[in-house]
Amino acid sequence: MAGMTDFRRVADDVRNWGRWGEHDEIGTLNFITAEKVAEAASLVTRGEVFALGVDFGSSGPQGAFHYRQNPMHVMTVDGGDATTLLEYGPTWLQNPTAVQLSGYSEAGPMRFNDDLIIMPLQAATQWDALSHVYYDDTLYNGFPASSVTSLGARHCGIDKVDVKGITSRGVLLDLVRLRGEAVYCADVDAPIMPAELDAAAAAQGVSVTPGDIVLIRTGWWARFLETGDGAEPGAGLDWTCASWLHDHRVAAVAADNLMVENPVSGVDGTILPMHMLCLRDMGMMFGEYWDLTALAADCAADGTYAFQLVAPPLRVTGGVGSPLNPIAIK
Ligand code: UVW
């Protein structure tokens, strides 16, 4: 097994610090040029839309983790409020909310419902911002890890990437299909290797080109929908895939599992080595919990594995991640 010396050698190889200037906070999204955005749009021929976001609800995969929760959704105004306030009047509650809502209801037939969601930004379909992961006290491009505080990320926050959209050419690499798995790539002792990424692309007749956003299908989300077990391990990318992504000048990578990379570290001495190499050294965002099932079925049916991908995060000020509902359009 590789050790920290190997890890640090690869980190030195793939590090993009300074590549786009000392103030850069968006990393490999810089590979997405205007020409690339136009190329991606030209891939739309049928007008078929695939929503890649999962449900943001209480039955998500976070039950397995103590530091994250599934989204909690509550109603803050509903029809019962209007009915009750009209019946009893605003004064029984003696508060400005009751007076205001009562006034709205008395003004005519218009009624409304409001709601609130409380959730970790890492709970469901998400982008990890570059400030999500660091080591040696340093974020991407050398920004100090101490610049992320309870006030949020001063550097490399998710709000910084809004300049890119994010939209580009998406390429699906279907490892479930390549490996001939029935549902998902279960074996964490068989992480997905760089040669398999090449083999998947070759089998699918697609090339990965600079500025692409690569979507890795491991089948994990399909398995989760069968079992409801968010802690069930499944194979992800081997840490050496960081160099593959670097060499292909990929703009971002997303997968249908909880962490993109293999849950069993291939580096003795650290967990999540690929997170460290991609987010912190390369400046490459990770997308997690993307539902690729329907898109993969369509790609297999029409033999077209490249499409326009539209995947903007929310502009959460200083956020280290964002939920989203990415859209693939063919
Ligand atoms: C960690 O678990 C640290 O990150 P992620 O949610 O990106 O897998």
mmCIF file of C-alpha atoms and ligand atoms in Angstrom:
data_model
loop_
_atom_site.group_PDB
_atom_site.id
_atom_site.type_symbol
_atom_site.label_atom_id
_atom_site.label_comp_id
_atom_site.label_asym_id
_atom_site.label_seq_id
_atom_site.Cartn_x
_atom_site.Cartn_y
_atom_site.Cartn_z
ATOM 1 C CA MET A 1 0.000 0.000 0.000
ATOM 2 C CA ALA A 2 1.107 3.574 -0.690
ATOM 3 C CA GLY A 3 2.255 5.734 2.188
ATOM 4 C CA MET A 4 2.397 9.430 2.947
ATOM 5 C CA THR A 5 5.625 9.874 0.976
ATOM 6 C CA ASP A 6 3.826 8.618 -2.154
ATOM 7 C CA PHE A 7 0.862 10.819 -1.319
ATOM 8 C CA ARG A 8 3.021 13.925 -0.957
ATOM 9 C CA ARG A 9 4.817 13.202 -4.240
ATOM 10 C CA VAL A 10 1.486 13.000 -6.078
ATOM 11 C CA ALA A 11 0.268 16.118 -4.255
ATOM 12 C CA ASP A 12 3.307 18.016 -5.542
ATOM 13 C CA ASP A 13 2.585 16.733 -9.084
ATOM 14 C CA VAL A 14 -1.077 17.704 -9.232
ATOM 15 C CA ARG A 15 -1.029 20.930 -7.209
ATOM 16 C CA ASN A 16 -2.498 23.807 -9.236
ATOM 17 C CA TRP A 17 -1.634 26.612 -6.835
ATOM 18 C CA GLY A 18 -0.776 29.768 -8.730
ATOM 19 C CA ARG A 19 -1.812 28.248 -12.082
ATOM 20 C CA TRP A 20 -4.643 30.779 -12.399
ATOM 21 C CA GLY A 21 -3.053 33.475 -10.257
ATOM 22 C CA GLU A 22 -2.381 33.900 -6.575
ATOM 23 C CA HIS A 23 -5.920 35.161 -5.871
ATOM 24 C CA ASP A 24 -7.754 32.342 -7.666
ATOM 25 C CA GLU A 25 -10.495 30.679 -5.627
ATOM 26 C CA ILE A 26 -12.245 28.515 -8.249
ATOM 27 C CA GLY A 27 -9.494 26.096 -9.273
ATOM 28 C CA THR A 28 -10.189 23.703 -12.117
ATOM 29 C CA LEU A 29 -13.471 25.429 -12.982
ATOM 30 C CA ASN A 30 -11.081 27.745 -14.866
ATOM 31 C CA PHE A 31 -10.894 24.978 -17.495
ATOM 32 C CA ILE A 32 -14.491 25.815 -18.448
ATOM 33 C CA THR A 33 -14.100 28.424 -21.169
ATOM 34 C CA ALA A 34 -16.845 30.263 -23.068
ATOM 35 C CA GLU A 35 -16.117 27.939 -26.010
ATOM 36 C CA LYS A 36 -16.629 24.960 -23.720
ATOM 37 C CA VAL A 37 -19.993 26.275 -22.529
ATOM 38 C CA ALA A 38 -21.064 26.761 -26.156
ATOM 39 C CA GLU A 39 -19.811 23.273 -27.084
ATOM 40 C CA ALA A 40 -21.858 21.815 -24.225
ATOM 41 C CA ALA A 41 -24.991 23.629 -25.368
ATOM 42 C CA SER A 42 -24.507 22.265 -28.890
ATOM 43 C CA LEU A 43 -24.835 18.714 -27.518
ATOM 44 C CA VAL A 44 -28.541 19.233 -26.895
ATOM 45 C CA THR A 45 -30.395 17.553 -29.760
ATOM 46 C CA ARG A 46 -33.507 15.888 -28.296
ATOM 47 C CA GLY A 47 -34.403 18.304 -25.532
ATOM 48 C CA GLU A 48 -34.474 15.436 -23.031
ATOM 49 C CA VAL A 49 -33.925 16.556 -19.425
ATOM 50 C CA PHE A 50 -32.517 14.432 -16.585
ATOM 51 C CA ALA A 51 -32.740 15.809 -13.044
ATOM 52 C CA LEU A 52 -29.819 14.363 -11.086
ATOM 53 C CA GLY A 53 -30.773 15.620 -7.619
ATOM 54 C CA VAL A 54 -32.067 13.240 -4.959
ATOM 55 C CA ASP A 55 -35.001 13.908 -2.620
ATOM 56 C CA PHE A 56 -34.278 16.448 0.129
ATOM 57 C CA GLY A 57 -36.320 14.793 2.851
ATOM 58 C CA SER A 58 -36.243 12.856 6.087
ATOM 59 C CA SER A 59 -35.522 9.502 4.425
ATOM 60 C CA GLY A 60 -32.131 10.546 3.031
ATOM 61 C CA PRO A 61 -28.839 8.774 3.707
ATOM 62 C CA GLN A 62 -27.678 10.830 6.707
ATOM 63 C CA GLY A 63 -29.207 8.685 9.438
ATOM 64 C CA ALA A 64 -25.925 6.782 9.486
ATOM 65 C CA PHE A 65 -23.857 9.795 10.546
ATOM 66 C CA HIS A 66 -23.740 11.553 13.907
ATOM 67 C CA TYR A 67 -22.430 14.868 12.606
ATOM 68 C CA ARG A 68 -24.967 15.307 9.801
ATOM 69 C CA GLN A 69 -28.736 15.025 9.654
ATOM 70 C CA ASN A 70 -31.273 14.520 6.924
ATOM 71 C CA PRO A 71 -33.086 17.671 5.841
ATOM 72 C CA MET A 72 -35.775 18.747 8.326
ATOM 73 C CA HIS A 73 -38.699 20.372 6.569
ATOM 74 C CA VAL A 74 -41.325 22.258 8.552
ATOM 75 C CA MET A 75 -44.263 24.458 7.629
ATOM 76 C CA THR A 76 -44.190 27.997 9.005
ATOM 77 C CA VAL A 77 -47.517 29.177 7.547
ATOM 78 C CA ASP A 78 -50.338 26.968 6.332
ATOM 79 C CA GLY A 79 -54.042 26.996 5.659
ATOM 80 C CA GLY A 80 -54.839 26.060 9.243
ATOM 81 C CA ASP A 81 -53.422 29.403 10.383
ATOM 82 C CA ALA A 82 -55.802 31.356 8.158
ATOM 83 C CA THR A 83 -58.825 29.323 9.268
ATOM 84 C CA THR A 84 -57.981 29.580 12.963
ATOM 85 C CA LEU A 85 -57.195 33.275 12.894
ATOM 86 C CA LEU A 86 -60.411 34.065 11.046
ATOM 87 C CA GLU A 87 -62.355 32.027 13.582
ATOM 88 C CA TYR A 88 -60.752 33.319 16.789
ATOM 89 C CA GLY A 89 -59.368 36.691 15.666
ATOM 90 C CA PRO A 90 -55.750 37.840 15.988
ATOM 91 C CA THR A 91 -55.964 39.024 19.580
ATOM 92 C CA TRP A 92 -56.069 35.609 21.285
ATOM 93 C CA LEU A 93 -52.417 35.047 20.350
ATOM 94 C CA GLN A 94 -51.294 38.563 21.239
ATOM 95 C CA ASN A 95 -48.423 38.599 18.793
ATOM 96 C CA PRO A 96 -47.528 40.509 15.639
ATOM 97 C CA THR A 97 -47.455 37.350 13.483
ATOM 98 C CA ALA A 98 -51.094 36.598 14.299
ATOM 99 C CA VAL A 99 -52.096 40.191 13.637
ATOM 100 C CA GLN A 100 -50.292 40.233 10.300
ATOM 101 C CA LEU A 101 -51.567 36.845 9.084
ATOM 102 C CA SER A 102 -55.057 37.643 10.252
ATOM 103 C CA GLY A 103 -54.942 40.895 8.323
ATOM 104 C CA TYR A 104 -53.925 39.047 5.158
ATOM 105 C CA SER A 105 -56.764 36.548 5.529
ATOM 106 C CA GLU A 106 -59.359 39.229 6.201
ATOM 107 C CA ALA A 107 -58.269 41.199 3.130
ATOM 108 C CA GLY A 108 -59.804 38.695 0.688
ATOM 109 C CA PRO A 109 -59.638 35.114 -0.577
ATOM 110 C CA MET A 110 -55.862 34.894 -1.096
ATOM 111 C CA ARG A 111 -54.191 32.316 1.175
ATOM 112 C CA PHE A 112 -50.581 31.081 1.229
ATOM 113 C CA ASN A 113 -48.270 28.443 2.673
ATOM 114 C CA ASP A 114 -44.632 28.983 3.734
ATOM 115 C CA ASP A 115 -42.001 26.505 4.804
ATOM 116 C CA LEU A 116 -38.533 26.180 6.216
ATOM 117 C CA ILE A 117 -35.776 23.640 5.685
ATOM 118 C CA ILE A 118 -32.955 22.942 8.139
ATOM 119 C CA MET A 119 -30.165 20.799 6.807
ATOM 120 C CA PRO A 120 -26.425 20.348 6.592
ATOM 121 C CA LEU A 121 -25.322 21.588 3.183
ATOM 122 C CA GLN A 122 -23.629 18.180 2.832
ATOM 123 C CA ALA A 123 -26.821 16.170 3.457
ATOM 124 C CA ALA A 124 -27.973 15.264 -0.049
ATOM 125 C CA THR A 125 -27.049 16.129 -3.651
ATOM 126 C CA GLN A 126 -24.289 18.663 -3.211
ATOM 127 C CA TRP A 127 -21.160 20.355 -4.391
ATOM 128 C CA ASP A 128 -18.229 20.381 -1.997
ATOM 129 C CA ALA A 129 -16.623 23.829 -2.167
ATOM 130 C CA LEU A 130 -12.830 24.017 -2.180
ATOM 131 C CA SER A 131 -12.952 25.176 1.447
ATOM 132 C CA HIS A 132 -14.584 21.877 2.488
ATOM 133 C CA VAL A 133 -11.263 20.045 2.943
ATOM 134 C CA TYR A 134 -7.736 21.079 3.936
ATOM 135 C CA TYR A 135 -4.542 19.695 5.422
ATOM 136 C CA ASP A 136 -1.312 21.131 6.771
ATOM 137 C CA ASP A 137 -3.407 24.157 7.845
ATOM 138 C CA THR A 138 -3.835 25.242 4.242
ATOM 139 C CA LEU A 139 -6.696 25.425 1.744
ATOM 140 C CA TYR A 140 -6.480 25.430 -2.054
ATOM 141 C CA ASN A 141 -4.048 28.003 -3.480
ATOM 142 C CA GLY A 142 -2.333 28.433 -0.118
ATOM 143 C CA PHE A 143 -5.137 30.251 1.663
ATOM 144 C CA PRO A 144 -4.942 29.684 5.426
ATOM 145 C CA ALA A 145 -7.326 27.127 6.861
ATOM 146 C CA SER A 146 -7.931 29.654 9.644
ATOM 147 C CA SER A 147 -9.798 31.797 7.118
ATOM 148 C CA VAL A 148 -12.763 29.423 7.562
ATOM 149 C CA THR A 149 -14.435 30.369 10.829
ATOM 150 C CA SER A 150 -17.888 30.353 12.374
ATOM 151 C CA LEU A 151 -18.528 33.337 10.078
ATOM 152 C CA GLY A 152 -18.015 31.070 7.065
ATOM 153 C CA ALA A 153 -15.299 30.611 4.448
ATOM 154 C CA ARG A 154 -13.518 33.866 3.654
ATOM 155 C CA HIS A 155 -11.702 32.072 0.846
ATOM 156 C CA CYS A 156 -12.805 29.325 -1.538
ATOM 157 C CA GLY A 157 -16.436 29.408 -0.400
ATOM 158 C CA ILE A 158 -19.192 28.082 -2.630
ATOM 159 C CA ASP A 159 -20.292 31.662 -3.298
ATOM 160 C CA LYS A 160 -17.029 32.227 -5.177
ATOM 161 C CA VAL A 161 -17.910 29.765 -7.944
ATOM 162 C CA ASP A 162 -21.079 31.508 -9.080
ATOM 163 C CA VAL A 163 -19.053 33.217 -11.800
ATOM 164 C CA LYS A 164 -18.962 29.849 -13.577
ATOM 165 C CA GLY A 165 -22.569 28.906 -13.445
ATOM 166 C CA ILE A 166 -21.720 25.936 -13.243
ATOM 167 C CA THR A 167 -22.324 24.552 -16.712
ATOM 168 C CA SER A 168 -20.134 22.554 -19.076
ATOM 169 C CA ARG A 169 -19.961 19.363 -21.100
ATOM 170 C CA GLY A 170 -20.837 16.449 -18.838
ATOM 171 C CA VAL A 171 -19.466 12.965 -19.469
ATOM 172 C CA LEU A 172 -20.904 9.923 -17.731
ATOM 173 C CA LEU A 173 -18.546 7.023 -17.016
ATOM 174 C CA ASP A 174 -20.693 4.035 -16.120
ATOM 175 C CA LEU A 175 -18.619 1.695 -13.940
ATOM 176 C CA VAL A 176 -21.641 -0.458 -13.116
ATOM 177 C CA ARG A 177 -21.988 -1.273 -16.790
ATOM 178 C CA LEU A 178 -18.261 -1.694 -17.349
ATOM 179 C CA ARG A 179 -17.962 -4.121 -14.458
ATOM 180 C CA GLY A 180 -21.179 -5.925 -15.367
ATOM 181 C CA GLU A 181 -22.652 -5.381 -11.903
ATOM 182 C CA ALA A 182 -26.357 -5.998 -11.325
ATOM 183 C CA VAL A 183 -26.896 -2.931 -9.108
ATOM 184 C CA TYR A 184 -23.699 -1.396 -7.747
ATOM 185 C CA CYS A 185 -19.963 -1.742 -7.348
ATOM 186 C CA ALA A 186 -19.985 -3.196 -3.843
ATOM 187 C CA ASP A 187 -16.414 -4.287 -3.268
ATOM 188 C CA VAL A 188 -14.428 -1.619 -1.412
ATOM 189 C CA ASP A 189 -11.352 -3.782 -1.830
ATOM 190 C CA ALA A 190 -11.692 -3.218 -5.573
ATOM 191 C CA PRO A 191 -11.593 0.583 -5.894
ATOM 192 C CA ILE A 192 -12.146 2.069 -9.329
ATOM 193 C CA MET A 193 -8.753 2.467 -10.976
ATOM 194 C CA PRO A 194 -7.636 5.003 -13.604
ATOM 195 C CA ALA A 195 -7.393 2.236 -16.231
ATOM 196 C CA GLU A 196 -11.077 1.513 -15.657
ATOM 197 C CA LEU A 197 -11.953 5.134 -16.337
ATOM 198 C CA ASP A 198 -10.146 4.801 -19.667
ATOM 199 C CA ALA A 199 -11.834 1.450 -20.301
ATOM 200 C CA ALA A 200 -15.284 2.873 -19.551
ATOM 201 C CA ALA A 201 -14.697 5.824 -21.878
ATOM 202 C CA ALA A 202 -13.447 3.504 -24.630
ATOM 203 C CA ALA A 203 -16.338 1.055 -24.211
ATOM 204 C CA GLN A 204 -18.799 3.924 -24.332
ATOM 205 C CA GLY A 205 -17.128 5.623 -27.329
ATOM 206 C CA VAL A 206 -16.647 8.924 -25.513
ATOM 207 C CA SER A 207 -13.569 11.053 -24.798
ATOM 208 C CA VAL A 208 -12.911 13.093 -21.694
ATOM 209 C CA THR A 209 -11.698 16.521 -22.799
ATOM 210 C CA PRO A 210 -10.450 19.624 -20.921
ATOM 211 C CA GLY A 211 -13.179 21.447 -19.022
ATOM 212 C CA ASP A 212 -15.519 18.442 -18.831
ATOM 213 C CA ILE A 213 -17.406 17.598 -15.678
ATOM 214 C CA VAL A 214 -17.057 13.854 -15.209
ATOM 215 C CA LEU A 215 -19.895 11.890 -13.611
ATOM 216 C CA ILE A 216 -18.960 8.522 -12.120
ATOM 217 C CA ARG A 217 -21.735 5.953 -11.773
ATOM 218 C CA THR A 218 -21.004 3.332 -9.122
ATOM 219 C CA GLY A 219 -24.651 2.335 -8.583
ATOM 220 C CA TRP A 220 -24.474 3.257 -4.887
ATOM 221 C CA TRP A 221 -27.535 5.493 -5.014
ATOM 222 C CA ALA A 222 -29.630 2.761 -6.665
ATOM 223 C CA ARG A 223 -28.514 0.411 -3.901
ATOM 224 C CA PHE A 224 -29.413 2.975 -1.212
ATOM 225 C CA LEU A 225 -32.923 3.261 -2.638
ATOM 226 C CA GLU A 226 -33.258 -0.525 -2.230
ATOM 227 C CA THR A 227 -31.943 -0.733 1.335
ATOM 228 C CA GLY A 228 -32.219 2.743 2.913
ATOM 229 C CA ASP A 229 -28.810 2.098 4.463
ATOM 230 C CA GLY A 230 -26.739 5.261 4.088
ATOM 231 C CA ALA A 231 -23.741 3.620 5.766
ATOM 232 C CA GLU A 232 -23.453 0.724 3.345
ATOM 233 C CA PRO A 233 -19.991 0.872 1.790
ATOM 234 C CA GLY A 234 -19.455 0.740 -1.941
ATOM 235 C CA ALA A 235 -16.473 1.090 -4.237
ATOM 236 C CA GLY A 236 -15.394 4.592 -5.211
ATOM 237 C CA LEU A 237 -12.467 6.074 -7.083
ATOM 238 C CA ASP A 238 -9.008 4.958 -6.075
ATOM 239 C CA TRP A 239 -6.872 7.861 -4.892
ATOM 240 C CA THR A 240 -4.653 7.504 -7.981
ATOM 241 C CA CYS A 241 -7.592 8.730 -10.058
ATOM 242 C CA ALA A 242 -6.671 12.230 -8.852
ATOM 243 C CA SER A 243 -3.751 12.174 -11.290
ATOM 244 C CA TRP A 244 -6.058 10.925 -14.078
ATOM 245 C CA LEU A 245 -8.444 13.824 -13.479
ATOM 246 C CA HIS A 246 -5.480 16.216 -13.378
ATOM 247 C CA ASP A 247 -4.003 14.888 -16.618
ATOM 248 C CA HIS A 248 -7.364 15.156 -18.411
ATOM 249 C CA ARG A 249 -7.829 18.738 -17.131
ATOM 250 C CA VAL A 250 -11.263 17.838 -15.813
ATOM 251 C CA ALA A 251 -13.205 20.794 -14.346
ATOM 252 C CA ALA A 252 -15.076 18.867 -11.627
ATOM 253 C CA VAL A 253 -16.058 15.325 -10.722
ATOM 254 C CA ALA A 254 -19.318 14.015 -9.275
ATOM 255 C CA ALA A 255 -20.584 10.570 -8.332
ATOM 256 C CA ASP A 256 -23.712 8.788 -7.185
ATOM 257 C CA ASN A 257 -22.154 7.844 -3.849
ATOM 258 C CA LEU A 258 -21.401 9.591 -0.586
ATOM 259 C CA MET A 259 -17.775 10.575 -1.111
ATOM 260 C CA VAL A 260 -16.713 10.035 -4.769
ATOM 261 C CA GLU A 261 -13.576 8.258 -3.604
ATOM 262 C CA ASN A 262 -13.242 4.764 -2.211
ATOM 263 C CA PRO A 263 -14.152 4.627 1.500
ATOM 264 C CA VAL A 264 -11.086 2.474 2.233
ATOM 265 C CA SER A 265 -8.069 4.711 1.893
ATOM 266 C CA GLY A 266 -5.339 3.554 -0.471
ATOM 267 C CA VAL A 267 -2.800 5.601 1.481
ATOM 268 C CA ASP A 268 -1.441 4.382 4.787
ATOM 269 C CA GLY A 269 -1.529 7.359 7.149
ATOM 270 C CA THR A 270 -4.606 9.289 6.022
ATOM 271 C CA ILE A 271 -8.278 8.968 5.275
ATOM 272 C CA LEU A 272 -9.825 10.507 2.165
ATOM 273 C CA PRO A 273 -6.583 11.132 0.227
ATOM 274 C CA MET A 274 -8.459 11.990 -2.959
ATOM 275 C CA HIS A 275 -10.449 14.696 -1.192
ATOM 276 C CA MET A 276 -7.138 16.200 -0.103
ATOM 277 C CA LEU A 277 -5.551 16.000 -3.556
ATOM 278 C CA CYS A 278 -8.568 17.201 -5.519
ATOM 279 C CA LEU A 279 -10.158 19.844 -3.323
ATOM 280 C CA ARG A 280 -7.053 21.234 -1.642
ATOM 281 C CA ASP A 281 -4.218 20.648 -4.106
ATOM 282 C CA MET A 282 -5.917 20.706 -7.505
ATOM 283 C CA GLY A 283 -8.839 22.973 -6.643
ATOM 284 C CA MET A 284 -11.366 20.482 -8.048
ATOM 285 C CA MET A 285 -14.874 20.390 -6.622
ATOM 286 C CA PHE A 286 -16.623 17.146 -5.747
ATOM 287 C CA GLY A 287 -20.301 16.428 -6.385
ATOM 288 C CA GLU A 288 -21.805 13.784 -4.119
ATOM 289 C CA TYR A 289 -25.099 11.884 -3.959
ATOM 290 C CA TRP A 290 -25.972 12.578 -7.603
ATOM 291 C CA ASP A 291 -28.641 10.222 -8.947
ATOM 292 C CA LEU A 292 -27.279 8.954 -12.250
ATOM 293 C CA THR A 293 -29.599 5.977 -12.771
ATOM 294 C CA ALA A 294 -32.011 7.384 -15.355
ATOM 295 C CA LEU A 295 -29.269 9.258 -17.200
ATOM 296 C CA ALA A 296 -27.188 6.071 -17.416
ATOM 297 C CA ALA A 297 -30.118 4.108 -18.818
ATOM 298 C CA ASP A 298 -30.642 6.729 -21.490
ATOM 299 C CA CYS A 299 -26.927 6.871 -22.334
ATOM 300 C CA ALA A 300 -26.873 3.099 -22.740
ATOM 301 C CA ALA A 301 -29.955 3.264 -24.953
ATOM 302 C CA ASP A 302 -28.749 5.986 -27.325
ATOM 303 C CA GLY A 303 -25.012 5.343 -27.019
ATOM 304 C CA THR A 304 -24.369 9.026 -26.188
ATOM 305 C CA TYR A 305 -22.472 9.635 -22.969
ATOM 306 C CA ALA A 306 -21.775 13.373 -23.369
ATOM 307 C CA PHE A 307 -24.383 16.068 -22.734
ATOM 308 C CA GLN A 308 -24.931 19.572 -21.501
ATOM 309 C CA LEU A 309 -24.682 19.680 -17.721
ATOM 310 C CA VAL A 310 -26.165 22.612 -15.802
ATOM 311 C CA ALA A 311 -25.254 22.409 -12.124
ATOM 312 C CA PRO A 312 -25.238 25.783 -10.345
ATOM 313 C CA PRO A 313 -24.810 25.792 -6.571
ATOM 314 C CA LEU A 314 -26.707 28.151 -4.307
ATOM 315 C CA ARG A 315 -24.766 31.324 -3.493
ATOM 316 C CA VAL A 316 -24.502 30.504 0.187
ATOM 317 C CA THR A 317 -22.326 33.297 1.553
ATOM 318 C CA GLY A 318 -19.157 31.693 2.905
ATOM 319 C CA GLY A 319 -20.640 28.193 2.504
ATOM 320 C CA VAL A 320 -18.289 25.212 2.244
ATOM 321 C CA GLY A 321 -20.813 23.386 0.101
ATOM 322 C CA SER A 322 -24.203 23.714 -1.496
ATOM 323 C CA PRO A 323 -27.205 21.564 -2.260
ATOM 324 C CA LEU A 324 -28.375 21.560 -5.869
ATOM 325 C CA ASN A 325 -30.460 19.769 -8.453
ATOM 326 C CA PRO A 326 -28.088 19.276 -11.387
ATOM 327 C CA ILE A 327 -29.657 18.898 -14.827
ATOM 328 C CA ALA A 328 -28.262 16.908 -17.736
ATOM 329 C CA ILE A 329 -29.745 17.813 -21.105
ATOM 330 C CA LYS A 330 -29.384 15.661 -24.238
HETATM 331 C C1 UVW B 1 -16.304 14.253 4.388
HETATM 332 O O1 UVW B 1 -16.931 13.301 4.840
HETATM 333 C C2 UVW B 1 -15.202 14.911 5.123
HETATM 334 O O2 UVW B 1 -16.561 14.771 3.233
HETATM 335 P P1 UVW B 1 -17.635 14.359 2.101
HETATM 336 O O3 UVW B 1 -18.993 14.723 2.562
HETATM 337 O O4 UVW B 1 -17.170 15.200 0.983
HETATM 338 O O5 UVW B 1 -17.507 12.907 1.795
#
